[in-house]
CSV table of C-alpha atoms in Angstrom, one decimal:
chain,number,residue,atom,x,y,z
A,1,MET,CA,17.7,-46.1,-18.0
A,2,ALA,CA,18.2,-42.4,-19.0
A,3,LEU,CA,15.9,-39.9,-17.4
A,4,ASN,CA,13.5,-38.1,-19.6
A,5,ARG,CA,13.4,-34.3,-19.6
A,6,THR,CA,10.5,-34.1,-17.0
A,7,GLN,CA,12.3,-36.5,-14.7
A,8,ALA,CA,15.6,-34.8,-15.0
A,9,ALA,CA,14.0,-31.5,-14.4
A,10,ARG,CA,12.4,-32.9,-11.2
A,11,LEU,CA,15.8,-34.0,-9.9
A,12,ALA,CA,17.3,-30.7,-10.8
A,13,ARG,CA,14.6,-28.9,-8.8
A,14,ALA,CA,15.3,-31.1,-5.8
A,15,LEU,CA,19.1,-30.4,-6.0
A,16,ARG,CA,18.5,-26.7,-6.2
A,17,GLU,CA,16.1,-26.7,-3.3
A,18,LEU,CA,18.6,-28.6,-1.1
A,19,ARG,CA,21.1,-25.9,-1.8
A,20,GLU,CA,18.9,-22.9,-1.4
A,21,SER,CA,16.6,-24.2,1.4
A,22,SER,CA,18.6,-26.5,3.7
A,23,TRP,CA,20.1,-23.6,5.6
A,24,PRO,CA,18.2,-20.5,4.6
A,25,ASP,CA,20.0,-18.2,7.0
A,26,GLN,CA,23.3,-18.9,5.2
A,27,GLU,CA,23.9,-18.4,1.5
A,28,LEU,CA,25.5,-21.2,-0.3
A,29,THR,CA,26.6,-20.5,-3.8
A,30,GLN,CA,27.0,-22.9,-6.6
A,31,ALA,CA,30.7,-22.1,-6.8
A,32,GLN,CA,31.1,-22.9,-3.1
A,33,LEU,CA,29.1,-26.2,-3.4
A,34,ALA,CA,31.0,-27.2,-6.5
A,35,LYS,CA,34.3,-26.7,-4.6
A,36,ALA,CA,33.1,-28.7,-1.7
A,37,LEU,CA,31.9,-31.7,-3.9
A,38,SER,CA,35.2,-31.7,-5.7
A,39,ALA,CA,36.6,-33.7,-2.7
A,40,ASP,CA,35.2,-36.7,-4.6
A,41,GLY,CA,36.5,-35.5,-8.0
A,42,ARG,CA,36.6,-32.1,-9.5
A,43,VAL,CA,33.3,-30.4,-10.2
A,44,ALA,CA,33.1,-27.1,-12.2
A,45,PRO,CA,30.6,-24.4,-11.1
A,46,ALA,CA,29.2,-24.5,-14.6
A,47,THR,CA,28.7,-28.3,-14.3
A,48,LEU,CA,26.8,-27.9,-11.0
A,49,SER,CA,24.8,-25.2,-12.6
A,50,SER,CA,23.7,-27.6,-15.3
A,51,TRP,CA,22.6,-30.2,-12.7
A,52,GLU,CA,20.3,-27.5,-11.1
A,53,SER,CA,18.9,-26.3,-14.5
A,54,THR,CA,15.2,-27.1,-15.0
A,55,THR,CA,15.3,-25.9,-18.6
A,56,THR,CA,18.3,-27.7,-19.9
A,57,PRO,CA,19.1,-30.3,-17.1
A,58,LYS,CA,22.2,-32.4,-17.1
A,59,THR,CA,21.9,-35.5,-14.8
A,60,PRO,CA,24.8,-36.1,-12.4
A,61,SER,CA,26.0,-39.7,-11.7
A,62,ALA,CA,24.6,-41.7,-8.8
A,63,ALA,CA,28.0,-41.1,-7.0
A,64,ARG,CA,27.5,-37.4,-7.2
A,65,ILE,CA,23.9,-37.8,-5.9
A,66,THR,CA,25.4,-39.6,-2.9
A,67,SER,CA,27.8,-36.8,-2.4
A,68,TYR,CA,25.0,-34.3,-2.3
A,69,ALA,CA,23.3,-36.3,0.4
A,70,ARG,CA,26.5,-36.4,2.5
A,71,PHE,CA,27.0,-32.7,2.2
A,72,PHE,CA,23.5,-31.7,3.1
A,73,CYS,CA,23.0,-34.2,6.0
A,74,THR,CA,24.8,-31.9,8.4
A,75,ALA,CA,25.3,-28.3,9.0
A,76,ARG,CA,28.8,-29.0,9.9
A,77,SER,CA,29.5,-29.0,6.2
A,78,LEU,CA,29.5,-25.2,6.3
A,79,GLU,CA,31.9,-24.9,9.2
A,80,GLY,CA,34.9,-22.9,8.0
A,81,GLU,CA,34.7,-23.1,4.2
A,82,PRO,CA,31.9,-25.5,2.8
A,83,HIS,CA,33.5,-29.0,2.6
A,84,LEU,CA,32.5,-32.6,2.3
A,85,ILE,CA,32.7,-34.6,5.6
A,86,PRO,CA,33.9,-38.2,5.3
A,87,GLU,CA,31.1,-40.7,6.0
A,88,ASP,CA,33.1,-42.3,8.8
A,89,GLN,CA,33.1,-38.9,10.6
A,90,LEU,CA,29.4,-38.5,10.6
A,91,ALA,CA,27.6,-38.7,14.0
A,92,PRO,CA,24.7,-41.4,14.3
A,93,ALA,CA,22.0,-38.7,13.7
A,94,GLU,CA,23.9,-37.3,10.8
A,95,LEU,CA,24.4,-40.7,9.2
A,96,ASP,CA,20.6,-41.5,9.5
A,97,HIS,CA,19.9,-38.2,7.8
A,98,TYR,CA,22.5,-38.9,5.1
A,99,ARG,CA,20.8,-42.4,4.4
A,100,GLU,CA,17.4,-40.8,4.2
A,101,LEU,CA,18.5,-37.9,1.8
A,102,GLU,CA,20.4,-40.4,-0.3
A,103,SER,CA,17.4,-42.7,-0.6
A,104,ASP,CA,15.1,-39.8,-1.5
A,105,LEU,CA,17.5,-38.5,-4.2
A,106,LEU,CA,18.2,-41.9,-5.6
A,107,GLU,CA,14.6,-42.5,-6.0
A,108,LEU,CA,14.5,-39.5,-8.2
A,109,PHE,CA,17.6,-40.8,-10.0
A,110,HIS,CA,15.8,-44.2,-10.6
A,111,PRO,CA,12.1,-43.2,-11.1
A,112,GLU,CA,11.3,-46.6,-12.7
A,113,ASP,CA,11.7,-48.1,-9.3
A,114,ARG,CA,9.1,-45.9,-7.7
A,115,LYS,CA,5.6,-47.3,-7.5
A,116,VAL,CA,3.1,-45.0,-9.3
A,117,GLN,CA,-0.1,-44.2,-7.3
A,118,ARG,CA,-3.1,-44.1,-9.6
A,119,THR,CA,-5.2,-41.1,-9.3
A,120,PHE,CA,-8.4,-43.1,-8.8
A,121,GLN,CA,-6.9,-45.4,-6.1
A,122,PHE,CA,-7.8,-44.5,-2.5
A,123,GLU,CA,-6.6,-45.9,0.8
A,124,ALA,CA,-9.8,-45.2,2.7
A,125,GLY,CA,-13.4,-44.4,1.8
A,126,PRO,CA,-15.9,-43.4,1.1
A,127,VAL,CA,-15.6,-42.0,-2.4
A,128,ILE,CA,-18.4,-39.7,-3.7
A,129,VAL,CA,-18.9,-38.9,-7.2
A,130,ILE,CA,-21.0,-35.7,-7.5
A,131,CYS,CA,-22.8,-35.5,-10.8
A,132,PRO,CA,-24.6,-32.7,-12.7
A,133,THR,CA,-28.4,-32.7,-13.0
A,134,ALA,CA,-29.4,-32.4,-16.5
A,135,PRO,CA,-31.9,-29.6,-17.4
A,136,THR,CA,-35.5,-30.9,-17.1
A,137,ASP,CA,-36.2,-30.3,-20.8
A,138,LEU,CA,-33.4,-32.7,-21.6
A,139,GLN,CA,-34.4,-35.5,-19.4
A,140,GLY,CA,-37.3,-36.7,-21.3
A,141,PRO,CA,-40.5,-38.3,-19.8
A,142,LEU,CA,-38.5,-41.0,-18.0
A,143,GLY,CA,-36.9,-38.3,-15.9
A,144,ASP,CA,-40.2,-37.3,-14.4
A,145,ILE,CA,-40.6,-38.8,-11.0
A,146,GLN,CA,-44.4,-39.0,-11.5
A,147,ASP,CA,-44.0,-41.3,-14.5
A,148,PRO,CA,-44.6,-45.0,-13.8
A,149,ASN,CA,-41.4,-45.9,-15.7
A,150,PHE,CA,-39.4,-43.2,-13.9
A,151,THR,CA,-35.7,-43.8,-14.3
A,152,LYS,CA,-33.5,-41.7,-12.0
A,153,MET,CA,-30.4,-42.0,-14.2
A,154,ARG,CA,-32.3,-39.9,-16.8
A,155,GLN,CA,-31.8,-37.0,-14.5
A,156,TYR,CA,-28.0,-37.3,-14.7
A,157,GLY,CA,-25.9,-35.2,-16.9
A,158,ASP,CA,-22.5,-36.4,-18.2
A,159,LEU,CA,-23.9,-40.0,-18.0
A,160,ASP,CA,-21.1,-41.4,-20.2
A,161,ALA,CA,-18.5,-40.0,-17.8
A,162,LEU,CA,-20.3,-41.3,-14.8
A,163,ILE,CA,-20.6,-44.9,-16.2
A,164,GLU,CA,-16.9,-44.8,-17.2
A,165,ILE,CA,-15.6,-43.4,-13.9
A,166,TYR,CA,-17.9,-45.4,-11.6
A,167,GLY,CA,-16.9,-48.8,-13.1
A,168,HIS,CA,-13.3,-47.8,-12.9
A,169,LEU,CA,-13.5,-46.7,-9.2
A,170,ARG,CA,-15.1,-50.0,-8.3
A,171,ALA,CA,-12.4,-52.0,-10.0
A,172,GLU,CA,-9.7,-50.0,-8.4
A,173,ASN,CA,-11.2,-49.9,-4.9
A,174,PRO,CA,-13.1,-53.2,-4.5
A,175,THR,CA,-13.2,-52.9,-0.7
A,176,LEU,CA,-14.4,-49.3,-0.4
A,177,ASP,CA,-17.7,-47.7,-0.5
A,178,VAL,CA,-18.2,-45.7,-3.8
A,179,PHE,CA,-21.4,-43.7,-4.3
A,180,HIS,CA,-22.7,-41.2,-6.9
A,181,ARG,CA,-25.0,-38.4,-6.1
A,182,LEU,CA,-26.9,-35.8,-8.0
A,183,THR,CA,-26.3,-32.3,-6.6
A,184,SER,CA,-29.7,-32.3,-5.2
A,185,ASP,CA,-29.0,-35.4,-3.2
A,186,VAL,CA,-25.7,-34.3,-1.6
A,187,VAL,CA,-25.6,-34.2,2.1
A,188,SER,CA,-23.0,-32.4,4.4
A,189,ASP,CA,-21.1,-35.6,5.2
A,190,ASP,CA,-20.3,-36.1,1.5
A,191,PHE,CA,-18.0,-33.0,1.5
A,192,SER,CA,-15.8,-34.8,4.1
A,193,SER,CA,-15.2,-37.8,1.7
A,194,HIS,CA,-12.9,-38.2,-1.2
A,195,VAL,CA,-14.9,-36.0,-3.7
A,196,ILE,CA,-14.9,-36.5,-7.5
A,197,LEU,CA,-16.7,-33.7,-9.3
A,198,LEU,CA,-18.2,-34.3,-12.7
A,199,GLY,CA,-19.2,-31.5,-15.0
A,200,GLY,CA,-19.1,-27.8,-15.1
A,201,ILE,CA,-20.7,-24.8,-13.3
A,202,GLY,CA,-23.7,-24.7,-15.7
A,203,TRP,CA,-25.2,-28.0,-14.6
A,204,ASN,CA,-23.4,-28.8,-11.3
A,205,LYS,CA,-23.9,-26.2,-8.7
A,206,VAL,CA,-21.4,-28.1,-6.4
A,207,THR,CA,-18.6,-27.5,-8.9
A,208,ARG,CA,-19.4,-23.8,-8.7
A,209,ARG,CA,-19.1,-24.0,-4.8
A,210,PHE,CA,-15.8,-25.9,-4.9
A,211,GLN,CA,-14.4,-23.5,-7.5
A,212,LYS,CA,-14.8,-20.7,-5.0
A,213,ALA,CA,-13.2,-22.8,-2.3
A,214,ILE,CA,-10.1,-23.5,-4.3
A,215,ASP,CA,-9.4,-19.8,-5.4
A,216,GLN,CA,-5.6,-20.5,-5.3
A,217,VAL,CA,-6.0,-22.4,-8.5
A,218,PRO,CA,-5.8,-19.9,-11.5
A,219,ILE,CA,-8.2,-21.9,-13.6
A,220,THR,CA,-11.8,-21.1,-13.5
A,221,GLN,CA,-14.8,-21.8,-15.7
A,222,THR,CA,-17.0,-18.9,-16.8
A,223,ALA,CA,-19.8,-18.1,-19.1
A,224,VAL,CA,-19.1,-15.8,-22.1
A,225,ASP,CA,-21.3,-14.2,-24.6
A,226,ASP,CA,-19.8,-15.8,-27.7
A,227,LEU,CA,-20.5,-19.4,-26.7
A,228,GLU,CA,-24.0,-20.4,-25.9
A,229,THR,CA,-23.5,-24.2,-25.5
A,230,GLY,CA,-21.1,-24.3,-22.5
A,231,GLU,CA,-18.8,-22.3,-20.2
A,232,VAL,CA,-15.1,-21.8,-21.3
A,233,PHE,CA,-12.0,-22.1,-19.1
A,234,ARG,CA,-10.2,-18.9,-18.0
A,235,VAL,CA,-6.6,-18.9,-16.6
A,236,ASP,CA,-5.3,-16.0,-14.7
A,237,ASP,CA,-1.6,-16.5,-14.3
A,238,GLY,CA,-0.2,-13.1,-13.6
A,239,GLY,CA,-0.7,-11.6,-17.0
A,240,LYS,CA,-3.6,-11.1,-19.4
A,241,PRO,CA,-6.3,-13.8,-18.8
A,242,ASN,CA,-6.2,-16.6,-21.2
A,243,PHE,CA,-9.5,-18.2,-22.5
A,244,PHE,CA,-9.8,-21.7,-23.9
A,245,TYR,CA,-12.5,-22.4,-26.4
A,246,PRO,CA,-13.7,-25.5,-28.2
A,247,GLU,CA,-12.8,-25.9,-31.9
A,248,TYR,CA,-15.3,-26.5,-34.7
A,249,GLU,CA,-15.3,-27.5,-38.3
A,250,ASP,CA,-17.5,-25.6,-40.7
A,251,LEU,CA,-19.5,-28.1,-42.7
A,252,GLY,CA,-21.3,-25.5,-44.8
A,253,ASP,CA,-24.7,-26.4,-43.5
A,254,GLY,CA,-23.6,-26.3,-39.8
A,255,LYS,CA,-20.6,-26.8,-37.5
A,256,GLU,CA,-19.1,-29.9,-36.0
A,257,LEU,CA,-17.2,-30.0,-32.8
A,258,ILE,CA,-13.7,-31.4,-33.4
A,259,VAL,CA,-11.9,-30.3,-30.2
A,260,ASP,CA,-13.4,-29.8,-26.8
A,261,VAL,CA,-11.6,-28.6,-23.7
A,262,GLY,CA,-11.2,-30.7,-20.6
A,263,TYR,CA,-10.2,-29.8,-17.0
A,264,VAL,CA,-8.5,-32.4,-14.7
A,265,ALA,CA,-7.4,-31.5,-11.2
A,266,ARG,CA,-6.4,-33.5,-8.1
A,267,LEU,CA,-6.1,-31.4,-4.9
A,268,ARG,CA,-6.7,-31.5,-1.2
A,269,ASN,CA,-10.3,-31.4,-0.3
A,270,PRO,CA,-10.8,-27.8,0.9
A,271,PHE,CA,-13.4,-29.0,3.4
A,272,LYS,CA,-11.4,-32.1,4.8
A,273,VAL,CA,-7.6,-31.8,4.3
A,274,ASN,CA,-6.9,-35.5,4.6
A,275,ARG,CA,-9.2,-36.3,1.8
A,276,THR,CA,-8.9,-35.4,-1.8
A,277,LEU,CA,-10.8,-33.4,-4.5
A,278,THR,CA,-10.7,-34.6,-8.1
A,279,ILE,CA,-12.2,-32.6,-10.9
A,280,CYS,CA,-13.1,-34.0,-14.3
A,281,ASN,CA,-14.8,-31.1,-16.1
A,282,GLY,CA,-15.2,-29.8,-19.6
A,283,ILE,CA,-16.8,-27.2,-21.7
A,284,HIS,CA,-19.3,-29.8,-23.1
A,285,SER,CA,-19.9,-33.4,-22.1
A,286,ARG,CA,-17.2,-34.5,-24.6
A,287,GLY,CA,-14.7,-32.6,-22.6
A,288,VAL,CA,-15.9,-34.1,-19.3
A,289,PHE,CA,-15.7,-37.6,-20.8
A,290,GLY,CA,-12.2,-36.9,-22.2
A,291,ALA,CA,-11.0,-35.7,-18.8
A,292,VAL,CA,-12.3,-38.9,-17.2
A,293,ARG,CA,-10.8,-41.2,-19.9
A,294,CYS,CA,-7.5,-39.5,-19.7
A,295,LEU,CA,-7.1,-41.5,-16.5
A,296,THR,CA,-9.3,-44.6,-17.1
A,297,ASP,CA,-8.6,-45.5,-20.8
A,298,ALA,CA,-6.2,-48.5,-20.8
A,299,SER,CA,-4.6,-47.2,-24.0
A,300,VAL,CA,-3.2,-44.1,-22.3
A,301,ARG,CA,-3.7,-44.3,-18.5
A,302,GLU,CA,-0.4,-46.0,-17.5
A,303,GLU,CA,1.7,-43.4,-19.3
A,304,ASN,CA,-0.5,-40.5,-18.2
A,305,GLU,CA,-0.2,-41.7,-14.6
A,306,LYS,CA,3.6,-41.8,-14.9
A,307,TYR,CA,3.6,-38.4,-16.4
A,308,LEU,CA,1.6,-37.1,-13.5
A,309,ALA,CA,3.8,-38.8,-10.9
A,310,ASP,CA,7.0,-37.3,-12.6
A,311,ARG,CA,5.6,-33.7,-13.2
A,312,PHE,CA,3.7,-33.5,-9.9
A,313,PRO,CA,5.5,-35.5,-7.3
A,314,ASP,CA,3.4,-34.1,-4.5
A,315,GLY,CA,0.3,-35.5,-6.1
A,316,GLU,CA,-1.5,-32.2,-6.5
A,317,PHE,CA,-2.1,-30.6,-9.8
A,318,ALA,CA,-4.6,-28.9,-12.2
A,319,MET,CA,-4.5,-28.9,-16.0
A,320,VAL,CA,-6.4,-27.9,-19.0
A,321,VAL,CA,-6.3,-30.4,-21.9
A,322,ARG,CA,-7.5,-30.6,-25.5
A,323,VAL,CA,-10.0,-33.4,-26.1
A,324,PRO,CA,-10.1,-34.3,-29.8
A,325,VAL,CA,-13.4,-35.5,-31.3
A,326,VAL,CA,-13.0,-37.6,-34.5
A,327,THR,CA,-16.0,-38.9,-36.4
A,328,ASN,CA,-18.1,-38.2,-33.3
A,329,GLU,CA,-15.8,-40.3,-31.1
A,330,THR,CA,-14.1,-38.7,-28.1
A,331,LEU,CA,-10.4,-39.4,-27.9
A,332,SER,CA,-8.5,-39.7,-24.7
A,333,PRO,CA,-5.9,-37.0,-24.1
A,334,ASP,CA,-2.3,-38.3,-24.2
A,335,LEU,CA,-0.3,-36.2,-21.7
A,336,GLN,CA,2.9,-37.3,-23.3
A,337,ASN,CA,1.8,-35.3,-26.4
A,338,PRO,CA,2.7,-31.5,-25.8
A,339,ASP,CA,-0.2,-30.5,-28.0
A,340,ALA,CA,-2.7,-32.1,-25.6
A,341,LEU,CA,-1.6,-29.8,-22.7
A,342,LEU,CA,-3.0,-26.3,-22.8
A,343,TYR,CA,-2.0,-25.3,-19.2
A,344,GLU,CA,-0.6,-26.9,-16.1
A,345,TRP,CA,-0.5,-25.8,-12.5
A,346,ALA,CA,0.7,-27.1,-9.2
A,347,PRO,CA,0.3,-25.6,-5.7
A,348,LYS,CA,4.0,-24.7,-5.4
A,349,ASP,CA,3.3,-22.4,-8.4
A,350,ALA,CA,1.2,-20.2,-6.1
A,351,GLN,CA,4.1,-19.8,-3.6
A,352,ARG,CA,6.4,-18.1,-6.1
């Protein structure tokens, strides 16, 4: 099975990082490595360069992947001129490292053999979904605690998103405790759980608190004067800030929302590093729902999870996505479609 471009680029990054980072105190050029690997058949420097290219990657053979592992398993490969040490001359510790490197690289070479971890699967609990509180004037009389027919769920904003994600979480994690909380009901222990945030800074004050805590992420949500119905997403990525707005169709007697903007992120919980923070946010409720459905909708979730596993092998990411709205139906973003992706970020980007 041939690697797609994202998978090939992931392998290329790994090969380049091996050359540049294995022995940081000693420079190893592509030409030197190509000459060393030529012991198993000639490799031109230009060919090796194409193996390391993340823009136009060429995938080496499995045999060449094995040669990489054998070269980088021991610093003795640099003694004298860089050279490839025969396998039967490796020391036991070097041989163990060789097998480990070979396994890691071949896993990138055969990504279909790698089990994809679902975003909403957790090994331990509890899992807390923190939900926005709808403004009082939007809750209706049943949201009033004094009403004899008081219904607490009427106080929740982004209720469609909550129902969708809560059922999915229970199905994916049948043995774990899964809770949902309004921001007013959150207690300190909740911040040490696997946290899932629904909704934006307008209705969910906890989202605003987490946004400050993950300031390394260049995506923020902010209020602007030219949009009264929600807060837009702003990306600060080294240049002029980029703002993402919803799209409307002019119907003559009014406007209809045709594209909302969603924000999906999976990061370490800044308040408990061995737990996760997942954000499903949007400019409007359509965007929040689309962000959730991106990873729960059976029609797209398998391919979307594969995309995330290939694109973000460390499991941490943040992305801004287009959420189409067609005849008042919110469509689930397909991450395989480049038009769906407005911006992507991973923690390693902050280290550049």
